[in-house]
Coordinates of C-alpha atoms in Angstrom, one line a residue:
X138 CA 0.0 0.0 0.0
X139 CA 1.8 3.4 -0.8
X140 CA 1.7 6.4 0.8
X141 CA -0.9 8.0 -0.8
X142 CA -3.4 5.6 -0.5
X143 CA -2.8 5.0 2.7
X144 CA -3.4 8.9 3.5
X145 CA -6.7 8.8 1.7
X146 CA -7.5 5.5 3.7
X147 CA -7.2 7.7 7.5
X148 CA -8.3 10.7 6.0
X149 CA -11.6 9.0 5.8
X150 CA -11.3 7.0 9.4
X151 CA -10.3 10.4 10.9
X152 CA -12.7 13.1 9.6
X153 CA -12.1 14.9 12.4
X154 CA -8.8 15.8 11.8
X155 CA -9.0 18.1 8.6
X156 CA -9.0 20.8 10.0
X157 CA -5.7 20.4 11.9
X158 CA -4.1 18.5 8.9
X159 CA -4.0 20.8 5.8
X160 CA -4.2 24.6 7.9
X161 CA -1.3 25.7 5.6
X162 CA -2.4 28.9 2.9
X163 CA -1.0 31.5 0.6
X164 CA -1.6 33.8 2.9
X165 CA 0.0 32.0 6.3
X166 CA 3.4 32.9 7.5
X167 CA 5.8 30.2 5.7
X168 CA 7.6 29.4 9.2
X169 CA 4.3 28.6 11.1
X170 CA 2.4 24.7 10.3
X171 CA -0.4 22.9 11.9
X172 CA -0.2 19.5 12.1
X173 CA -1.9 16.6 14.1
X174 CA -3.0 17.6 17.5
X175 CA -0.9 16.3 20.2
X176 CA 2.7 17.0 19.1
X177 CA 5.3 15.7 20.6
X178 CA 8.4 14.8 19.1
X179 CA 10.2 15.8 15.9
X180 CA 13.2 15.2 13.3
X181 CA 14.1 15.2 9.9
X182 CA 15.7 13.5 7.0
X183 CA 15.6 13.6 2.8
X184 CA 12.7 10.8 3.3
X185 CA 12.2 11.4 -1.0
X186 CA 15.6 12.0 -2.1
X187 CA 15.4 14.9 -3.4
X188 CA 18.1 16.8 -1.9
X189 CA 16.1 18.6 0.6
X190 CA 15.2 17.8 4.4
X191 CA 11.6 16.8 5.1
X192 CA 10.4 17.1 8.6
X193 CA 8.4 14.3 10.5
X194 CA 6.4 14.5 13.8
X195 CA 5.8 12.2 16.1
X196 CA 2.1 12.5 18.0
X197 CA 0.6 11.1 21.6
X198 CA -2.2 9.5 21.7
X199 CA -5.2 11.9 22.1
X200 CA -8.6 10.9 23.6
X201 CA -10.2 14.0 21.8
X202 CA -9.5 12.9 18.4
X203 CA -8.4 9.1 19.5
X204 CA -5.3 9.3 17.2
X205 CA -1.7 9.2 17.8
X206 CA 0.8 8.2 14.8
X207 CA 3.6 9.9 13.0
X208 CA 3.2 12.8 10.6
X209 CA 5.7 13.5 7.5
X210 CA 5.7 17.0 6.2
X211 CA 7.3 17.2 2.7
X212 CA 9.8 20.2 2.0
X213 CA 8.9 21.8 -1.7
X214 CA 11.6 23.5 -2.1
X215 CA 13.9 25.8 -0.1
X216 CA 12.1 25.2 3.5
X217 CA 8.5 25.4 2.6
X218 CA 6.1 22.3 4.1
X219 CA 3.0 20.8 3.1
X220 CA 2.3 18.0 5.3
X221 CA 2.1 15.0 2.9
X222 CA 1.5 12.0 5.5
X223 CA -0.5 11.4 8.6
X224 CA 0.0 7.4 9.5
X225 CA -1.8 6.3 12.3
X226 CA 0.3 4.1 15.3
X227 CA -1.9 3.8 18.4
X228 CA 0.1 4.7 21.4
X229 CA 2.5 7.6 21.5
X230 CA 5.4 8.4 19.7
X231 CA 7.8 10.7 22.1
X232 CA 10.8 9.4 21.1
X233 CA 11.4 10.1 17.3
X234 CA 14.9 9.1 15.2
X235 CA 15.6 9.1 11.3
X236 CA 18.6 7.3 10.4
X237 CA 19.2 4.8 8.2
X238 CA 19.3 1.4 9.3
X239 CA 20.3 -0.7 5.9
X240 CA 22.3 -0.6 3.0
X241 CA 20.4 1.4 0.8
X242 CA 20.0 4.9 0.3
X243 CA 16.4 5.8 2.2
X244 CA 16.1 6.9 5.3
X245 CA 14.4 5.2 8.3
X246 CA 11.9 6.4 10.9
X247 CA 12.1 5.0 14.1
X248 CA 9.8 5.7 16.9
X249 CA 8.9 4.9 20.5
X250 CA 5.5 3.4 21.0
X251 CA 3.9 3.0 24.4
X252 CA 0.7 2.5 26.2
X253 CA -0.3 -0.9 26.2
X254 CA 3.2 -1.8 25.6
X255 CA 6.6 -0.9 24.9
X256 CA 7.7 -1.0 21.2
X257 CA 10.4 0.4 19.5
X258 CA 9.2 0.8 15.5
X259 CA 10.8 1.3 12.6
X260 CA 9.0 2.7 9.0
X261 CA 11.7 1.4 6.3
X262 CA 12.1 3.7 3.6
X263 CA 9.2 5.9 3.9
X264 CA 6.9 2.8 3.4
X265 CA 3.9 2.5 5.7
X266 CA 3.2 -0.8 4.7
X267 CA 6.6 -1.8 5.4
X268 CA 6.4 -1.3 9.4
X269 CA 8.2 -3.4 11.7
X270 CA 8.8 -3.4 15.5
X271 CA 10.7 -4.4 18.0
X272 CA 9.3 -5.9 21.6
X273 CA 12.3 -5.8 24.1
X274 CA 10.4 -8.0 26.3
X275 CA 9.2 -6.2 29.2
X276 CA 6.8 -4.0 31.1
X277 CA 9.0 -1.2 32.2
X278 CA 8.6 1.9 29.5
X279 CA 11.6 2.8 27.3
X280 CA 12.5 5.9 28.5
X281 CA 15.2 6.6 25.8
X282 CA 16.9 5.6 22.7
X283 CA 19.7 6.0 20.1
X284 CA 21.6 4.0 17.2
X285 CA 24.9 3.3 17.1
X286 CA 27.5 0.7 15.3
X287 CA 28.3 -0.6 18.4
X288 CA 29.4 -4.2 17.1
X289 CA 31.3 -2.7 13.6
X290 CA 29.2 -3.8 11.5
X291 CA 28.9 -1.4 8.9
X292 CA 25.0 -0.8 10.2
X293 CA 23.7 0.9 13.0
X294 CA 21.7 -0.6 16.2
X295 CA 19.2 0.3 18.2
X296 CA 19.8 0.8 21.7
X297 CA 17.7 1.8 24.7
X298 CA 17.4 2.5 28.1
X299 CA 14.8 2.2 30.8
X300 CA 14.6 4.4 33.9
X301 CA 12.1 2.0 35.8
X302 CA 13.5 -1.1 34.5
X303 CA 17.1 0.6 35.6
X304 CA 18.9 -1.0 32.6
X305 CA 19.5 -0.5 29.3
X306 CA 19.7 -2.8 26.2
X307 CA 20.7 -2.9 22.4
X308 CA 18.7 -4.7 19.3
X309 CA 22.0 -5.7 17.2
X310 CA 21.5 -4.9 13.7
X311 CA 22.3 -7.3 10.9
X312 CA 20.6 -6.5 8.0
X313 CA 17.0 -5.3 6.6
X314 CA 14.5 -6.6 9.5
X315 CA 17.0 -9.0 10.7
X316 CA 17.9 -7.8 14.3
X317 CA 19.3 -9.7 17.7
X318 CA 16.8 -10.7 20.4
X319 CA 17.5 -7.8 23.1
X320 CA 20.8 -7.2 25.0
X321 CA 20.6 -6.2 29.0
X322 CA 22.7 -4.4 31.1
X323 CA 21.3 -3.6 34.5
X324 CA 22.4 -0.3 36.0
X325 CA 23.4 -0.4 40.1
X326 CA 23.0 2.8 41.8
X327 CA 21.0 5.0 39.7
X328 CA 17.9 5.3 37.3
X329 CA 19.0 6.2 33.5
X330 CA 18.2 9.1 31.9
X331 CA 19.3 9.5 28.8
X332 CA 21.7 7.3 26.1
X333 CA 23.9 8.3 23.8
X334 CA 26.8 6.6 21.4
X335 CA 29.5 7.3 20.0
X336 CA 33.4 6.3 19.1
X337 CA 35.2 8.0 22.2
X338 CA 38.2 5.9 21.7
X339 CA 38.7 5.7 18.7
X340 CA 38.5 2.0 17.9
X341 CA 35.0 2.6 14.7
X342 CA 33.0 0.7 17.4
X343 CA 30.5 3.1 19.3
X344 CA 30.5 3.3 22.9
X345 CA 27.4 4.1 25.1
X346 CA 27.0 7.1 27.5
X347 CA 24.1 6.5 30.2
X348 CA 23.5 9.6 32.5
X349 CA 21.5 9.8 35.3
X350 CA 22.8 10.2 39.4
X351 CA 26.0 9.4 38.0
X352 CA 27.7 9.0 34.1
X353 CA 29.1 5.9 33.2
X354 CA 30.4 5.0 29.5
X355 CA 30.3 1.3 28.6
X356 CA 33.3 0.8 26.3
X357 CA 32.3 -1.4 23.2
X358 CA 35.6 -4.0 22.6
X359 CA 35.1 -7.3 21.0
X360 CA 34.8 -9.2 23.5
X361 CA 31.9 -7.4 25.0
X362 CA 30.8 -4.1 26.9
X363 CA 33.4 -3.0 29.5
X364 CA 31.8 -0.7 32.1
X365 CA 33.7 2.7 33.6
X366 CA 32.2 5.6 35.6
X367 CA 32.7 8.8 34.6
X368 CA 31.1 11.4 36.8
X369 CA 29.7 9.3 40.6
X370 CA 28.0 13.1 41.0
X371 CA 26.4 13.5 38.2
X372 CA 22.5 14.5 38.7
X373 CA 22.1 14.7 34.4
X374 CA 19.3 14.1 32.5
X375 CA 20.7 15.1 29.2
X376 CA 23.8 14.4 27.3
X377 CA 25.5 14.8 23.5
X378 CA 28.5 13.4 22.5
X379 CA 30.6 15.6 20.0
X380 CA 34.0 16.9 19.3
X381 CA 34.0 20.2 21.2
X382 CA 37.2 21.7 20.3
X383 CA 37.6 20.5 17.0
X384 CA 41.0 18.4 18.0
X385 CA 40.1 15.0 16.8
X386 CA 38.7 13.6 19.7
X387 CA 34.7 12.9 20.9
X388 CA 33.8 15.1 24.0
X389 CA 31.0 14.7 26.4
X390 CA 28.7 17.2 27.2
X391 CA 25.6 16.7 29.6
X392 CA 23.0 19.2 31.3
X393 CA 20.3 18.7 34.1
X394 CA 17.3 20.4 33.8
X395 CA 15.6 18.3 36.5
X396 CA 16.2 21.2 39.3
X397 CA 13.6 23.6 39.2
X398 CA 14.3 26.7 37.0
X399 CA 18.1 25.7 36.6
X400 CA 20.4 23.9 34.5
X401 CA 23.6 23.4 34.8
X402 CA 26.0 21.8 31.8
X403 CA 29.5 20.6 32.3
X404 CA 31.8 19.3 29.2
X405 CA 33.8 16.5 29.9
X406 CA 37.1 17.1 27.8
X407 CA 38.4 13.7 26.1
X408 CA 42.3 13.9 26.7
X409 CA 43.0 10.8 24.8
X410 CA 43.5 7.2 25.9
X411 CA 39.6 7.0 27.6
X412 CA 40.5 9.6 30.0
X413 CA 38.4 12.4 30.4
X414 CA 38.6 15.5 32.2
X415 CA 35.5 17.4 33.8
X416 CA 35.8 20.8 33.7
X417 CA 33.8 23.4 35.8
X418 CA 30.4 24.0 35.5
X419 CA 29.9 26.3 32.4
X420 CA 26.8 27.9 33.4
X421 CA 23.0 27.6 35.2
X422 CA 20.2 28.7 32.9
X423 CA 16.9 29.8 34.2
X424 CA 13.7 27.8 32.8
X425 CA 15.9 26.0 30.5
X426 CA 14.6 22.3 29.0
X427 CA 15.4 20.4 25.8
X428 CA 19.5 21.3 24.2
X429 CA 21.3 21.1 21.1
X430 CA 24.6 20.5 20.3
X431 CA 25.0 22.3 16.7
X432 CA 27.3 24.4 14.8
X433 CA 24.9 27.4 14.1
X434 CA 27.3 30.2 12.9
X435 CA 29.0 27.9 10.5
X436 CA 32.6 28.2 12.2
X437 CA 33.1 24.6 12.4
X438 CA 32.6 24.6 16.5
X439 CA 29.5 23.7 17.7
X440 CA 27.0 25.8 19.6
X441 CA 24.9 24.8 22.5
X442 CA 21.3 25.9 22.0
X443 CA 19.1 25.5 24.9
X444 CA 15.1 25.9 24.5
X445 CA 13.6 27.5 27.4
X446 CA 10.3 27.1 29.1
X447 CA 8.1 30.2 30.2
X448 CA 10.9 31.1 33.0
X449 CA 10.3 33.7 35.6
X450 CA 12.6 36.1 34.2
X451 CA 11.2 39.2 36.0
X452 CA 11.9 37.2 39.7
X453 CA 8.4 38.5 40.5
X454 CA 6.8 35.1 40.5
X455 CA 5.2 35.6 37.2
X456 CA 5.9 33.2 34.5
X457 CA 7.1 35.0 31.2
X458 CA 4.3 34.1 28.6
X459 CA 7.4 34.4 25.4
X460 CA 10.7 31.9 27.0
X461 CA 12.3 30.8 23.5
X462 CA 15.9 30.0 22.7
X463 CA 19.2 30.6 23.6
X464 CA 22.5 30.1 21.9
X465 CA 25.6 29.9 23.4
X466 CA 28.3 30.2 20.6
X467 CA 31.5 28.3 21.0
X468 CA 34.5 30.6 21.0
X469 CA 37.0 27.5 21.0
X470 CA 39.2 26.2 24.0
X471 CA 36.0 25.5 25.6
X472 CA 34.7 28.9 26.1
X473 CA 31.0 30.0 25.3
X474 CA 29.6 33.8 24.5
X475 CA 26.8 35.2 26.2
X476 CA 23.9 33.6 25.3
X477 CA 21.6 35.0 21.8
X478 CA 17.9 35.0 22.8
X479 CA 15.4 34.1 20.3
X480 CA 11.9 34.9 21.5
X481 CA 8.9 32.7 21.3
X482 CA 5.4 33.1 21.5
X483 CA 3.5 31.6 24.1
X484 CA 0.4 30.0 22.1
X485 CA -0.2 28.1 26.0
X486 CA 1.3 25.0 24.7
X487 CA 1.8 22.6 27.5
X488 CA 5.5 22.1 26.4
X489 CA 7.8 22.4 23.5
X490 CA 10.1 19.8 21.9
X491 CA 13.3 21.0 19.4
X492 CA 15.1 19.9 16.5
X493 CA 18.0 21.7 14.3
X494 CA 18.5 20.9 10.7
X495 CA 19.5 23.2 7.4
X496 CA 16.1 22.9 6.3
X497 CA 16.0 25.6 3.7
X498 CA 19.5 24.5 2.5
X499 CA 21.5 27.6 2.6
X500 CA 24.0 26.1 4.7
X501 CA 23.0 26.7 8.4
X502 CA 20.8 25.6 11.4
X503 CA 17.7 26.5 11.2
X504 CA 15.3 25.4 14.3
X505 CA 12.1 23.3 14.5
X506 CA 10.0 23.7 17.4
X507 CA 6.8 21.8 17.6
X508 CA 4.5 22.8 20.6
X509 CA 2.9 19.9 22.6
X510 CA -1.0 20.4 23.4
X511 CA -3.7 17.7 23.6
X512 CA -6.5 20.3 22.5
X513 CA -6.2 22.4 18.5
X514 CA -3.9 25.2 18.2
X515 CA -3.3 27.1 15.2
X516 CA 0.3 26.4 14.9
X517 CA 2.1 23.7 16.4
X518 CA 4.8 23.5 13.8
X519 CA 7.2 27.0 13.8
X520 CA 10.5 27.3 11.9
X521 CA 12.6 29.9 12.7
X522 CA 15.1 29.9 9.7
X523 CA 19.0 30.6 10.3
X524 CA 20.4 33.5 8.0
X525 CA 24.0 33.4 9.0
X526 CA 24.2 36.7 10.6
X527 CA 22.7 36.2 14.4
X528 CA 19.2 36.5 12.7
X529 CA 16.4 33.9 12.8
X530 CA 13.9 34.7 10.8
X531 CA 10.6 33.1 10.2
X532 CA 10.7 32.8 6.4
X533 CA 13.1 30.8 4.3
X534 CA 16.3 31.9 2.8
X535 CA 16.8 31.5 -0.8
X536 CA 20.3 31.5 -2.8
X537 CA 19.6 33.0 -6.3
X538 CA 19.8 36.2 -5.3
X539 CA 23.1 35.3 -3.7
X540 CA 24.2 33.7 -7.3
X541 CA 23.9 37.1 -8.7
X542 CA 25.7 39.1 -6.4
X543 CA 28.5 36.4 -6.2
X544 CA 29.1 36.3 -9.9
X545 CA 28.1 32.1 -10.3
X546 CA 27.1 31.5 -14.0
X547 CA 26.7 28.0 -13.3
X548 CA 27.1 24.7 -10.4
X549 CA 26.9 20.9 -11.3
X550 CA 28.3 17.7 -11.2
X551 CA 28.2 14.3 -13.2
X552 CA 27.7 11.2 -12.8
X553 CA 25.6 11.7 -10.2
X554 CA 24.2 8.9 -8.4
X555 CA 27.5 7.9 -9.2
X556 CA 29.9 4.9 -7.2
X557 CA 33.4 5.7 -7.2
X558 CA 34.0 9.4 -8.6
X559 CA 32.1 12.6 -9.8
X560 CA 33.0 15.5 -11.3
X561 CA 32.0 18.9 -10.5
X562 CA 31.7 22.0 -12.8
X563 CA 31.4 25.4 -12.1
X564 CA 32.0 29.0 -13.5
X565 CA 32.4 31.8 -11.6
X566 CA 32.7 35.7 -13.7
X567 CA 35.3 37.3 -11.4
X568 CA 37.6 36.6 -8.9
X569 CA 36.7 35.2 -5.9
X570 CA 37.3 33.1 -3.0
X571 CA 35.9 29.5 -3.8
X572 CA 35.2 26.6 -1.4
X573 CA 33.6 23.7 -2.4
X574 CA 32.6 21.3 0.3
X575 CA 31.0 18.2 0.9
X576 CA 28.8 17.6 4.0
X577 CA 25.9 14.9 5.3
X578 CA 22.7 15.8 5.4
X579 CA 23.0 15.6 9.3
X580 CA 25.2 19.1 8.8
X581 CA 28.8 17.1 9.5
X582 CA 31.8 18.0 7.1
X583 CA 33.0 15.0 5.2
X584 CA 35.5 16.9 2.7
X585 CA 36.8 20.5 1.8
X586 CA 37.4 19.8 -2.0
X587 CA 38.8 23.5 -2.7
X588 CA 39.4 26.9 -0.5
X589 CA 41.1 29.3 -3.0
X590 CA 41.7 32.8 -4.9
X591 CA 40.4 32.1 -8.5
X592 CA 40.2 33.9 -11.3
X593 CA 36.8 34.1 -13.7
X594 CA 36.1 30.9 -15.7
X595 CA 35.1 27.4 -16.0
X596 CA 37.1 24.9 -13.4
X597 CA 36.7 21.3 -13.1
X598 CA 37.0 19.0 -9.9
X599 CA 36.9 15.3 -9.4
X600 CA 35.8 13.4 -6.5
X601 CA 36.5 10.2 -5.3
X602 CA 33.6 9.8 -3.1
X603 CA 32.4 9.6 0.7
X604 CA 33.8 5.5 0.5
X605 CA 37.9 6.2 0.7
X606 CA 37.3 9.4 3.0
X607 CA 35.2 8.3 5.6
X608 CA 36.1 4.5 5.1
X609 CA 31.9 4.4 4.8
X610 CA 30.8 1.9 2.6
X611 CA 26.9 1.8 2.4
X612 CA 24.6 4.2 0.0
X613 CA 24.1 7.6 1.5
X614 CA 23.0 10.7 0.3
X615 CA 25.4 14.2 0.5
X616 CA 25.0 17.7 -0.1
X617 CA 27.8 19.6 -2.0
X618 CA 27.9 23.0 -1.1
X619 CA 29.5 26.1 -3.4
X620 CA 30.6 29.1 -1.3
X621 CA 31.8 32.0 -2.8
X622 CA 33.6 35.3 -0.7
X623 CA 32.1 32.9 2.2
X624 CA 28.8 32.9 1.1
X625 CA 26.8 29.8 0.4
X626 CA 25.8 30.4 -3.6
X627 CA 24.3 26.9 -4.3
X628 CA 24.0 23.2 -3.4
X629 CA 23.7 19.8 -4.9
X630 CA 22.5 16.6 -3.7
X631 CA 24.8 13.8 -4.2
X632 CA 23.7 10.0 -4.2
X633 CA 27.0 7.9 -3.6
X634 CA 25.9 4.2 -3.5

């Protein structure tokens, strides 16, 4: 069953929902959506291939409308949405992933369902009808989860955790629906809070970082998961592991936001051979809840953004009916700025969830907020979108009218899906400063192909593709991106299988 029928086929279950579905006009603001009532979680990924990010939702269960499921909202073009999909999933979806699980190209949806009982699902390639889910045997809700190559592999698990069960657990991934019955690993001491993997070590086999009352990092090695604490003090409920200072090695950051009104984030600097150093507290921030780890002024460092709740920022007593955003711009050498705010309005949403992606594809972070209610509001989809000088704006940014000013006659490449190499083309009318870059979709640098002076005229470069730079050998999908004087002119999406 495709898509499209299978649309038509709730639409006519689920009368009800029309109004909420297809809200988008001419005449709306082209940052602000709404989408299925009870909002809770949200991503993105190129579901179509078509070189741009979609966004996808994930929705509780709502006793008003008796519908939870997953909503896919199709980008047209340079960050403008028209929800496409609403598939039902009874139970609610508040944990939301798109990754890709196999060897081919498409993207995967994985979700979190709960309520009669815990299920992890995954939607292969954007395919309804090809829905399959995961049991990991037990009562105790799933309070988090991630993937991660944790056995080397080529192909990325699922792994869990559960704060009543205290343990946490991994579905070993072998292939298209082929997965391991689960893995456990009971936790003394403390109740997990969040899970996260990555390579700290630098061995290609991702390690997992549990937080809680205390941080512990279970070292993947082949003969199995070997278990070291990192912080016995911890009190985090939050954590992201990334390379902070841009020297080569995986730091950890983690924040609390569990104390009321206040959270505090320490980085835990990775010195080299599994040795990390805490350093102090960075900072408490006032009403502050959900974080992202991004680089949002294109600088190469990433960014801590924090979304805040309605805070009392008068100290009156009186909640603050805007909260919003705040950025904390990496200076390098583990320093932060003072904090951007990005003011939100208070529609008397219940909550707020956040995601960062480039989603009108001019080459920076632009922020999804969805806004979680259980009764209709007119938007609970906003976009705020990232124009590379401090400004988030609610309409999308486009790039002709940066291919005039910069002088580009013309952008392409060929073959392209290609397997081993491309070639790109470009002409430029004057001189200029040209980089051409390759990055993931996911916003990560993968190679620098050219950052020169050149004169006006036609140049020619070849690639060699992401397989004997990243030592990645699956299909994946790319974005090559053409800067000229530092300015992002115009992209392509690559398919390297």
């Amino acid at each position: 069953m495709n898509n499209i029928f299978t649309l038509r086929l709730i639409l006519i279950k689920y009368w009800f929902l029309l109004p909420f579905l297809f809200a988008f006009s001419s005449d709306s603001p082209r940052s602000q959506y709404a989408i299925p009532i009870a909002a809770w979680s949200v991503a993105s990924a190129d579901l179509d291939l078509d070189g741009d990010l979609d966004i996808v939702t994930g929705h509780n269960y709502c006793e008003q409308t008796k519908w939870s499921g997953i909503a896919i909202s199709e980008n047209l073009g340079s960050g403008t949405y028209n929800l496409k999909d609403s598939l039902f999933f009874y139970g609610g979806q508040t944990t939301l992933l798109c990754c890709q699980l196999d060897n081919i190209a498409n993207f995967e949806i994985i979700f979190r369902k709960w309520l009669t009982n815990q299920l992890i699902g995954i939607l292969y390639n954007n395919n309804y009808s090809d829905t399959y889910f995961l049991s990991p045997n037990s009562t105790d809700p799933i309070h988090d989860l991630t993937t991660g190559d944790v056995d080397n592999n080529g192909l990325k698990d699922i792994i869990f955790c559960s704060n009543e069960g205290q343990y946490w657990g991994v579905f070993y991934n072998y292939g298209y629906k082929n997965f391991s019955p689960p893995e456990f690993h009971y936790l003394q001491g403390y109740y997990p809070m969040s899970i996260q993997c990555g390579d700290l070590n630098g061995d290609n086999r991702d390690d997992v970082v549990i937080t809680g009352q205390i941080i512990e990092i279970f070292y993947s090695r082949t003969s199995g998961f070997e278990r070291k604490a990192l912080d016995l003090e911890a009190f985090k409920d939050k954590v992201a592991i990334i390379d902070f200072n841009k020297d080569g090695l995986v730091d950890i950051v983690a924040d609390n936001s569990q104390v009321v009104n206040s959270i505090w984030t320490n980085i835990y600097k990775n010195t080299g051979n599994e040795i990390f150093t805490k350093l102090d507290d960075h900072f408490s921030i006032p009403g502050a809840g959900k974080f992202s780890v991004k680089d949002y002024n294109n600088d190469s460092l990433p960014d801590i953004a924090y979304l805040l709740n309605f805070p009392d920022t008068t100290g009156t007593g009186i909640i603050d009916t805007i909260g919003g955003i705040k950025i904390f711009y990496n200076l390098g050498n583990f320093q932060l700025s003072d904090p951007q705010f990005i003011p939100l309005d208070n529609y008397r949403e219940g909550g707020r969830n956040i995601h960062s992606a480039d989603f009108d594809g001019n080459g920076f972070m632009d922020f999804a907020i969805v806004r979680i209610s259980y009764y209709p509001l007119e938007y609970n989809l906003e976009l705020l979108f990232n124009d590379g000088n401090g400004h988030f704006v609610p309409n999308p940014l486009g790039i002709n009218e940066r291919n005039k000013k910069s002088g580009i006659a013309s952008f392409g490449c060929y073959p392209n899906p290609f397997s081993e190499n491309t070639t790109f083309e470009y002409e430029i009318q004057k001189t200029a400063l040209v980089e051409l870059s390759i990055y993931s979709l996911q916003g990560k640098l993968i190679q620098r192909l050219t950052n020169q002076i050149q004169k006006g005229g036609h140049y020619t470069i070849q690639w060699c593709g992401i397989s004997r730079v990243a030592n990645q050998h699956k299909p994946c999908a790319l974005i090559a991106y053409l800067k000229v004087n530092g300015q992002i002119c115009q992209s392509i999406k690559l398919i390297n299988y």
